[in-house]
Amino acid sequence: ADKAEAVLAMLVDDSENAFAVLAVKELGGSARTVAAVNDADHLSRIKLVQPDIVIAPQVLGGELLAMLLSGEEISADFVLQRVFQEEQTDFGESGKS
């Protein structure tokens, strides 16, 4: 991981994803980190380990279903913002340096 360009932590267990991000950061390389969040209750905890990108596909699925059922309009910008759980400055980029 210390030589990787990016490390994706996409396991089912959110705590394992957080641990993977921490391990990559401890190695001190320049790899960008992506962490999946499978349980919305864990989102704030995952953000504490400061991955470069947080992706929450199951959280998004629930939100989209609720929006569809209530007749709300769904835009591409909304979907991108919710998939990556961040403010978009560029496609998938969090604006971190």
JSON list of C-alpha atoms in Angstrom, two decimals, residues 9-53:
[
{"chain": "A", "resi": 9, "resn": "ALA", "atom": "CA", "xyz": [-11.51, -0.45, 1.42]},
{"chain": "A", "resi": 10, "resn": "MET", "atom": "CA", "xyz": [-14.75, -1.99, 0.18]},
{"chain": "A", "resi": 11, "resn": "LEU", "atom": "CA", "xyz": [-15.39, -4.78, 2.69]},
{"chain": "A", "resi": 12, "resn": "VAL", "atom": "CA", "xyz": [-18.78, -5.60, 4.20]},
{"chain": "A", "resi": 13, "resn": "ASP", "atom": "CA", "xyz": [-17.58, -4.71, 7.72]},
{"chain": "A", "resi": 14, "resn": "ASP", "atom": "CA", "xyz": [-17.30, -0.94, 8.12]},
{"chain": "A", "resi": 15, "resn": "SER", "atom": "CA", "xyz": [-14.82, -1.25, 10.99]},
{"chain": "A", "resi": 16, "resn": "GLU", "atom": "CA", "xyz": [-12.50, -3.27, 8.74]},
{"chain": "A", "resi": 17, "resn": "ASN", "atom": "CA", "xyz": [-12.76, -0.53, 6.11]},
{"chain": "A", "resi": 18, "resn": "ALA", "atom": "CA", "xyz": [-11.80, 2.08, 8.72]},
{"chain": "A", "resi": 19, "resn": "PHE", "atom": "CA", "xyz": [-8.90, -0.07, 9.90]},
{"chain": "A", "resi": 20, "resn": "ALA", "atom": "CA", "xyz": [-7.65, -0.47, 6.31]},
{"chain": "A", "resi": 21, "resn": "VAL", "atom": "CA", "xyz": [-7.64, 3.32, 5.82]},
{"chain": "A", "resi": 22, "resn": "LEU", "atom": "CA", "xyz": [-5.75, 3.80, 9.08]},
{"chain": "A", "resi": 23, "resn": "ALA", "atom": "CA", "xyz": [-3.21, 1.13, 8.09]},
{"chain": "A", "resi": 24, "resn": "VAL", "atom": "CA", "xyz": [-2.57, 2.81, 4.74]},
{"chain": "A", "resi": 25, "resn": "LYS", "atom": "CA", "xyz": [-2.10, 6.19, 6.39]},
{"chain": "A", "resi": 26, "resn": "GLU", "atom": "CA", "xyz": [0.31, 4.68, 8.92]},
{"chain": "A", "resi": 27, "resn": "LEU", "atom": "CA", "xyz": [2.52, 3.44, 6.08]},
{"chain": "A", "resi": 28, "resn": "GLY", "atom": "CA", "xyz": [3.00, 7.05, 5.06]},
{"chain": "A", "resi": 29, "resn": "GLY", "atom": "CA", "xyz": [2.66, 6.60, 1.31]},
{"chain": "A", "resi": 30, "resn": "SER", "atom": "CA", "xyz": [0.77, 8.89, -1.00]},
{"chain": "A", "resi": 31, "resn": "ALA", "atom": "CA", "xyz": [-2.05, 6.44, -1.83]},
{"chain": "A", "resi": 32, "resn": "ARG", "atom": "CA", "xyz": [-5.52, 7.94, -1.99]},
{"chain": "A", "resi": 33, "resn": "THR", "atom": "CA", "xyz": [-7.98, 6.04, 0.16]},
{"chain": "A", "resi": 34, "resn": "VAL", "atom": "CA", "xyz": [-11.58, 5.11, -0.59]},
{"chain": "A", "resi": 35, "resn": "ALA", "atom": "CA", "xyz": [-13.75, 3.67, 2.18]},
{"chain": "A", "resi": 36, "resn": "ALA", "atom": "CA", "xyz": [-17.15, 2.08, 1.73]},
{"chain": "A", "resi": 37, "resn": "VAL", "atom": "CA", "xyz": [-19.83, 2.57, 4.37]},
{"chain": "A", "resi": 38, "resn": "ASN", "atom": "CA", "xyz": [-22.51, -0.10, 4.50]},
{"chain": "A", "resi": 39, "resn": "ASP", "atom": "CA", "xyz": [-24.42, 1.14, 7.55]},
{"chain": "A", "resi": 40, "resn": "ALA", "atom": "CA", "xyz": [-25.52, 4.80, 7.72]},
{"chain": "A", "resi": 41, "resn": "ASP", "atom": "CA", "xyz": [-24.94, 4.78, 11.49]},
{"chain": "A", "resi": 42, "resn": "HIS", "atom": "CA", "xyz": [-21.22, 4.29, 10.83]},
{"chain": "A", "resi": 43, "resn": "LEU", "atom": "CA", "xyz": [-20.78, 7.18, 8.39]},
{"chain": "A", "resi": 44, "resn": "SER", "atom": "CA", "xyz": [-19.50, 9.71, 10.93]},
{"chain": "A", "resi": 45, "resn": "ARG", "atom": "CA", "xyz": [-17.07, 7.16, 12.39]},
{"chain": "A", "resi": 46, "resn": "ILE", "atom": "CA", "xyz": [-15.64, 6.31, 8.98]},
{"chain": "A", "resi": 47, "resn": "LYS", "atom": "CA", "xyz": [-15.14, 10.02, 8.30]},
{"chain": "A", "resi": 48, "resn": "LEU", "atom": "CA", "xyz": [-13.05, 10.26, 11.49]},
{"chain": "A", "resi": 49, "resn": "VAL", "atom": "CA", "xyz": [-10.28, 8.19, 9.87]},
{"chain": "A", "resi": 50, "resn": "GLN", "atom": "CA", "xyz": [-10.23, 10.73, 7.02]},
{"chain": "A", "resi": 51, "resn": "PRO", "atom": "CA", "xyz": [-10.36, 8.66, 3.84]},
{"chain": "A", "resi": 52, "resn": "ASP", "atom": "CA", "xyz": [-10.03, 10.74, 0.69]},
{"chain": "A", "resi": 53, "resn": "ILE", "atom": "CA", "xyz": [-13.37, 9.47, -0.57]}
]
